[in-house]
Amino acid sequence: VVSEAEIEYDFFLVHAGGDTRQAEKLFDLLSLRARVFLASRSLLPGDRWDGTVPDAQRRSRVTVVLVSRHTDAAFYQREEIAAGIDQARRGDPPGHRVVPVYLAGRPPTIPYGLRALHSITVSGKVTLDVAATRLLDLLEHTPAPGGVVRAPRPGNRWVAVALLTALLAGALVAAAWPALLRPGRGVGWWLVVGLLAATMVLTLIALRDKWWDQVRRLLGALGQALKRIADRVVAHWLAGLTALVLVAVGAAFWLVSVSSAAVGCPVPTELPVLTTADGMASTQALAVAFEHARTGPNRCPTVHAFVYSGESAGVSTAALGAALARSWQDDQDISPFRDIGPRPAVWLPDSSLDVDRVRSLARQNLLDEARQPILPETSIAESPIVLGLLDPGAPAAMPRTAALPWAKVLQQADDEDWSLLRPGPDSSTTAALATLSMYARQVNGRLDLSHSVTDDRKVEQRISASLTGRDEHPEVTSATLLCQERSGAGRRAGHRPTYLITSEQMLNRYYWGLRISPDCAQQDPLPGTAATRIIQPVDTFIMDHPYVQFRWTSDPQAGAARDFLGWLLGPEGQDAVIAQGLRPPGAVRNPAARPRFGDVQTALSQYRSTKPPADVLLAVDGSGSMSSPAPGAAGTRFQVVTQGVRDALNQMGPQDEFALWTFPPRGTKRDRELGRIMPGGNPQRQQLADALAHAPPSGSTPLYRTIVDAVAAVGHSTATRTTAVVVFTDGEDTSSDLSAADTAGRIRAAGTTVYIIAAGDANCATGPLSVIAPRTCYQADFGSVDRVLRQLFATLWGGR
Amino acid sequence: MAGADGLSGGRSAAVRRRLLSWPGGLVIGVCVSLLAVALVSAGGRHDPAESGRLVIMSGRDESVNHQRQRLIDSWNAEHPDNQAIIRSLPSSADQQHSTMVANAQAGGGAVDIYNLDITWVPEFAAAHYIRPLDSVPKADFLAGPWETGSYAGHQYAIPFNTDVGLLYYRTDLLDAKSVPKILPPDTSYATQLLGEDPNLQAAYAGQLVDEGLTINAIEAIRSAGGDVVDGKGNVVLDSPAAGDGLRRLARAVKKLPGGRRAELGGTENENTAAFIGCQVALMRNWPVHYGKIAGSAREQPAERPCGDVSRKFAVTELPFPSVLGGQDLAIAADSTKPRAAQQLIDFLTAQESQKSLFTSGGFAPVRDSVLNDSEVKRGQPYANALLAALKSARPRPKTPHYALFSAVFRAAVQYALEHDGALPDRVVPQLADALNGQV
């Protein structure tokens, strides 16, 4: 006897060959909710009729006999009817029953054994659909073995369809509102996830037995369902049409969303790369080469390296180091995000001395090693500090291989009256290391900075004399000096050879015709080779170009940063590094001891002690426009500048001298001067700032006349006293009796330097200010004017 | 008729059967999903705002008197549990873009709201850096600015302030009828205008620097009846009309006999200074410069060659659809306080906030009701011209790769300026690639 567990089908359909179409229709109707055997649908090619069919009938719960006028002539059907009646009589399986379904009314002859059985007659209102419904009802009322009424069998399909629909709808939602389904959405997100999970669990439970069979049946049922959607629309047009519309609208919506969202390349990983002002052009070139190397076959870039520098934003090297040590957090002076740019994922300083400084500052911030913002660095290139001859076409005074120390080279410079240029020591680490190279002596493999300052002063006087007439800020960068040479603006002092002390890389770029800075045009290479123009003292220091990554960086930037490093150290990257004027790591043979950050500080301190005191005249624009509200700051423009002046006065050294003017004058020309601080007059500082605060802005902007009068008032610089005029203005000249060109000529003849801080409508890049102070005009906004004033005065003052 | 009696399972059984059939499953699945989505959406609207500090990442606030910060101060006074701060970024658009993208990619929820240039919205939306804001009603937001916040059929950002090109002109030299119908003006018009005033250095001033070059070149092309990208997303820069526009632009920046030019191509501020300083008679510039010109009377204008320009200038819309500018607010995808962030956005874009940003800070408002407010119209006489310009303005190409597109386009325009309007080879496929982010 077939046991309950062995039952494979709920219905076994018996029919004559002439009733096949109706049998298949009934099969389809029943299959939606039950397991049905119909020979024409259930047999696979090669199945044995004489084995498979009787076996299926034995394993069925109900034999459904379709009776019609064709039955009489159907031999096999009659056999199956007899088998069904026998199974019902023997209870094999228990509870097996036979249900006659009369098609188109009862035939004249009813097969043996069926006459006494309660039947279903298909005719008129009782369609095959109704017959199928009644047969399915029968399943629910079929007594299980032991006489217990079985629980309804869901057939599992509704769960599967619900699951598929929910998954489809979930996919639609994910495509249409991706952010909606992201973690962190709270209750809603968990609700969606929970519902989907619950549906899946229910399905798994429902399918736990014979799961493969269920899946096969499910797929078959879905195929049939699609095939008969049209029938359903007719039979149940409302539900069918609703379902079709829902599916069509959903699919269209999904297609539109997905196709629109997937247009083109994905957004490349953004890699913020911080570098130095001198390193901007070469780092940009390396970044472009890296981006190109990481462009996929579909021409989609996978990374975008954004290169920027602190100095370009007007932030000093020291302030930048402090910002890095604070993990890019604000302090009272600067907001790194606002004043510098994005928090870097990669930092490419010129020297590991910069890295040492940040580590030292971070330790001062009580950060232990595990919380240090900087990860261990790797050198990607090298470049020694050298002297390079700027004059076109001429070889250096001594061969590169002369193996002379700095002391001997500087002695020769003195003997032969060379013109020496060096970037401002505070402008960059390259310049600071150049200063250390010039000041330090190597004694038994150690640095000695204890010799007399007099020698240093002598060198500095030579450099200062060489810079005179170039209208340069004392903290001029290597890039500015070289770009000036390129443009022909560098002025020669007679026929003396002019050497620039800087990194070999910067000089290579100059000789090779590479771009020196982003705003300095690329030019043809200079004739001759770089090697014949460079002097490399034997005890010089090396810029080791570290590649620095940060603890704060997370993926994807961290991954891109590692990839950039790997590329830079690989053959393609190293070729690119060399093409930018650098040497590979370890390529420079150097017997000099590696300096410490403290050594550089000592050298800078000595440099400052060589500076002569300064006599500075500050002229502040007091025209009517200065009473306007300051964009980007609290208060009026005049109030913002007054506060900046108050802060800047704290930078004065004891030997410095200061005069404060405002323009236009209130009455006679003499009324321009609000006050003066003589050497040693520190207590007067705040009184002077107060006087400025009480000078109400009004009137026009006689900018040119003020500058010319100020230049005459301070006089020219001497070896023992530096003079300078600093002018703050928020607009162009409106009421002078001379032109910008006249003003520029008077400044050149005066032998002093004019610095202009331009804000508001005043512009350094174009117009008259670019004529008056082409290299010493600083563009500021009212949010940063105090910082610009402070930094400028810090470089002018503090001499002894 | 056999069968009905005895086999009928009753009405409830029939209902159950229908529910447990496959169409029933379909309906249940759809209902479950719709219910879930409805609950999620409803949760966003009705759940209480999360507490905690809100961070807005935005370019530096250069508004007069920090008007944006004042608005934030007002919010903070009313919302002690959601104090807001502005994380200011540099003025440079490139710096802002890099910082925002890097921050979005790194995740971590450090930022709740991005104040995006309108050209970046598609990029941030396509990359899922920001959340949809479909529940925010359009209400009386102007159609153009509102559309800048949409992408792929969803609203991802809410306009904060808008921008549109206006034509400023000297009323002592021109009247509304005699302003040029094309820009930049052709050389014959410019020559005639320059003859009116020997102090003029150029007839017209446009912005031909950085993104200003992209905008002014698109407008010059549109002025000639062409376009860069058509409505179907095809690059049409090689059309004869586009060529006419570029040729006119190239000729306008060249020196005329006597050393003067038809067009001066400086930055926005430089051009305004030139306009105030009597050096140009016409200027294309943004609305915020109206206040600067109107306030220039404080600077001893009597000493300028043409006197006080603040008393003899007027503003009208451009003679063709301007390029639309502005900034939109969007909620970071990884914000842990999206409901509070949305409340802050609602506050910043509310009518009263928009009114104060316009009247006190000079930011062009994004709501129709503000521009039609009688009090606003009295204080801002150019409100009508602004409204008309906004209604006809058209956006720049909408693509997640706008930065790349603009860079390629600018290089092509720069070439055209140096070659009498001729375009470099292969520029059309290059621009088409750039629209897809390909190099």
Coordinates of N, CA, C and O in Angstrom, one line a residue, chain A residues 429-489:
Chain A
T429 N 60.7 74.6 2.5 CA 61.7 73.8 3.1 C 63.0 73.7 2.2 O 64.1 73.6 2.7
T430 N 62.8 73.8 0.9 CA 63.9 73.8 0.0 C 64.8 75.0 0.4 O 66.0 74.9 0.5
A431 N 64.2 76.1 0.5 CA 64.9 77.3 0.8 C 65.6 77.3 2.2 O 66.7 77.7 2.4
A432 N 64.9 76.7 3.2 CA 65.4 76.6 4.5 C 66.6 75.6 4.5 O 67.7 75.9 5.1
L433 N 66.5 74.5 3.7 CA 67.6 73.6 3.6 C 68.8 74.2 2.9 O 70.0 73.9 3.2
A434 N 68.5 75.1 1.9 CA 69.5 75.8 1.2 C 70.3 76.7 2.2 O 71.5 76.8 2.1
T435 N 69.5 77.3 3.0 CA 70.2 78.2 4.0 C 71.0 77.4 5.0 O 72.2 77.8 5.3
L436 N 70.5 76.3 5.4 CA 71.3 75.4 6.3 C 72.6 75.0 5.6 O 73.6 74.9 6.2
S437 N 72.4 74.6 4.3 CA 73.6 74.1 3.6 C 74.7 75.2 3.6 O 75.9 74.9 3.7
M438 N 74.3 76.5 3.4 CA 75.2 77.6 3.3 C 75.8 77.9 4.7 O 77.0 78.2 4.8
Y439 N 75.1 77.7 5.8 CA 75.6 78.1 7.1 C 76.3 77.0 7.8 O 77.2 77.2 8.6
A440 N 76.0 75.7 7.5 CA 76.5 74.6 8.4 C 77.9 74.2 7.8 O 78.2 74.3 6.7
R441 N 78.6 73.7 8.7 CA 79.9 73.0 8.4 C 79.8 71.6 8.9 O 79.3 71.3 9.9
Q442 N 80.4 70.7 8.1 CA 80.5 69.3 8.5 C 81.8 69.1 9.2 O 82.9 69.2 8.7
V443 N 81.6 68.7 10.5 CA 82.8 68.5 11.3 C 82.7 67.0 11.8 O 81.8 66.7 12.6
N444 N 83.6 66.2 11.4 CA 83.7 64.8 11.8 C 82.3 64.2 11.6 O 81.8 63.5 12.5
G445 N 81.7 64.4 10.5 CA 80.4 63.8 10.2 C 79.2 64.4 10.9 O 78.1 63.8 10.9
R446 N 79.4 65.5 11.6 CA 78.3 66.1 12.4 C 78.2 67.6 11.9 O 79.1 68.2 11.4
L447 N 77.0 68.1 12.1 CA 76.8 69.5 11.6 C 77.3 70.5 12.7 O 77.0 70.2 13.9
D448 N 77.9 71.5 12.3 CA 78.4 72.5 13.2 C 77.8 73.9 12.7 O 78.1 74.3 11.6
L449 N 77.0 74.5 13.6 CA 76.4 75.8 13.3 C 76.9 76.9 14.3 O 76.2 77.9 14.4
S450 N 78.0 76.5 14.9 CA 78.4 77.4 16.0 C 79.4 78.5 15.5 O 79.8 79.3 16.4
H451 N 79.7 78.6 14.3 CA 80.6 79.6 13.8 C 80.0 81.0 13.9 O 78.8 81.1 14.0
S452 N 80.8 82.0 13.6 CA 80.3 83.4 13.7 C 79.2 83.7 12.7 O 79.2 83.3 11.6
V453 N 78.3 84.6 13.2 CA 77.2 85.0 12.4 C 77.7 86.0 11.3 O 77.1 86.2 10.2
T454 N 78.9 86.5 11.5 CA 79.4 87.5 10.5 C 79.5 86.9 9.1 O 79.1 87.6 8.2
D455 N 79.9 85.7 9.0 CA 80.0 85.0 7.7 C 78.7 84.9 7.1 O 78.5 85.2 5.9
D456 N 77.7 84.5 7.9 CA 76.4 84.4 7.3 C 75.8 85.7 6.9 O 75.2 85.8 5.8
R457 N 76.1 86.8 7.7 CA 75.6 88.1 7.3 C 76.3 88.5 5.9 O 75.6 89.1 5.1
K458 N 77.5 88.2 5.8 CA 78.2 88.5 4.5 C 77.5 87.9 3.3 O 77.2 88.5 2.3
V459 N 77.1 86.6 3.5 CA 76.4 85.9 2.4 C 75.1 86.5 2.2 O 74.6 86.7 1.0
E460 N 74.4 86.8 3.3 CA 73.0 87.3 3.1 C 73.0 88.7 2.5 O 72.1 89.0 1.7
Q461 N 74.1 89.5 2.8 CA 74.2 90.8 2.1 C 74.4 90.6 0.6 O 73.9 91.4 -0.2
R462 N 75.2 89.6 0.3 CA 75.4 89.4 -1.2 C 74.0 89.0 -1.8 O 73.7 89.5 -2.9
I463 N 73.3 88.1 -1.1 CA 72.0 87.7 -1.7 C 71.0 88.9 -1.7 O 70.3 89.1 -2.7
S464 N 71.0 89.7 -0.7 CA 70.1 90.8 -0.6 C 70.4 91.8 -1.7 O 69.5 92.3 -2.4
A465 N 71.7 92.0 -2.0 CA 72.2 93.0 -3.0 C 71.7 92.4 -4.4 O 71.3 93.2 -5.3
S466 N 71.8 91.1 -4.5 CA 71.4 90.5 -5.8 C 69.9 90.6 -6.1 O 69.4 90.7 -7.2
L467 N 69.1 90.6 -5.0 CA 67.7 90.7 -5.1 C 67.2 92.1 -5.3 O 66.1 92.4 -5.8
T468 N 68.1 93.1 -5.0 CA 67.7 94.5 -5.0 C 67.3 94.9 -6.5 O 68.0 94.5 -7.4
G469 N 66.2 95.6 -6.6 CA 65.7 96.0 -7.9 C 64.8 95.0 -8.6 O 64.3 95.3 -9.6
R470 N 64.7 93.8 -8.0 CA 63.8 92.8 -8.6 C 62.3 93.0 -8.1 O 61.5 92.2 -8.5
D471 N 62.1 93.9 -7.2 CA 60.7 94.2 -6.7 C 60.2 92.9 -6.1 O 59.0 92.5 -6.3
E472 N 61.0 92.1 -5.4 CA 60.6 90.9 -4.9 C 60.3 90.9 -3.4 O 61.0 91.6 -2.7
H473 N 59.4 90.2 -3.0 CA 59.1 89.9 -1.6 C 60.4 89.1 -1.0 O 60.9 88.3 -1.7
P474 N 60.8 89.4 0.2 CA 62.0 88.7 0.7 C 61.7 87.2 0.8 O 62.7 86.4 0.7
E475 N 60.5 86.8 0.9 CA 60.2 85.3 0.9 C 59.8 84.8 -0.4 O 58.9 84.0 -0.6
V476 N 60.4 85.3 -1.5 CA 60.1 84.9 -2.8 C 60.5 83.4 -3.0 O 61.4 82.9 -2.4
T477 N 59.7 82.7 -3.8 CA 59.9 81.2 -4.0 C 60.9 81.0 -5.2 O 61.1 81.9 -6.0
S478 N 61.4 79.8 -5.2 CA 62.3 79.4 -6.3 C 61.5 79.5 -7.6 O 62.0 80.0 -8.6
A479 N 60.2 79.0 -7.6 CA 59.4 79.0 -8.8 C 59.3 80.5 -9.4 O 59.4 80.7 -10.6
T480 N 59.0 81.4 -8.4 CA 58.9 82.8 -8.9 C 60.1 83.4 -9.5 O 60.1 84.0 -10.5
L481 N 61.3 83.1 -8.8 CA 62.5 83.6 -9.3 C 62.9 83.0 -10.7 O 63.3 83.7 -11.6
L482 N 62.6 81.7 -10.9 CA 62.9 81.1 -12.2 C 62.0 81.5 -13.3 O 62.4 81.7 -14.4
C483 N 60.7 81.7 -12.9 CA 59.7 82.1 -13.9 C 60.1 83.5 -14.3 O 59.9 83.9 -15.5
Q484 N 60.5 84.3 -13.4 CA 60.9 85.7 -13.7 C 62.1 85.7 -14.7 O 62.1 86.4 -15.7
E485 N 63.0 84.8 -14.5 CA 64.1 84.6 -15.4 C 63.6 84.2 -16.8 O 64.1 84.7 -17.8
R486 N 62.7 83.3 -16.8 CA 62.1 82.8 -18.1 C 61.5 83.9 -18.9 O 61.6 84.0 -20.1
S487 N 60.8 84.8 -18.2 CA 60.1 85.8 -18.9 C 61.0 87.0 -19.2 O 60.5 88.0 -19.8
G488 N 62.2 86.9 -18.8 CA 63.2 88.0 -19.1 C 63.1 89.1 -18.2 O 63.7 90.2 -18.4
A489 N 62.3 89.0 -17.1 CA 62.2 90.1 -16.1 C 63.3 90.1 -15.1 O 63.4 91.1 -14.4

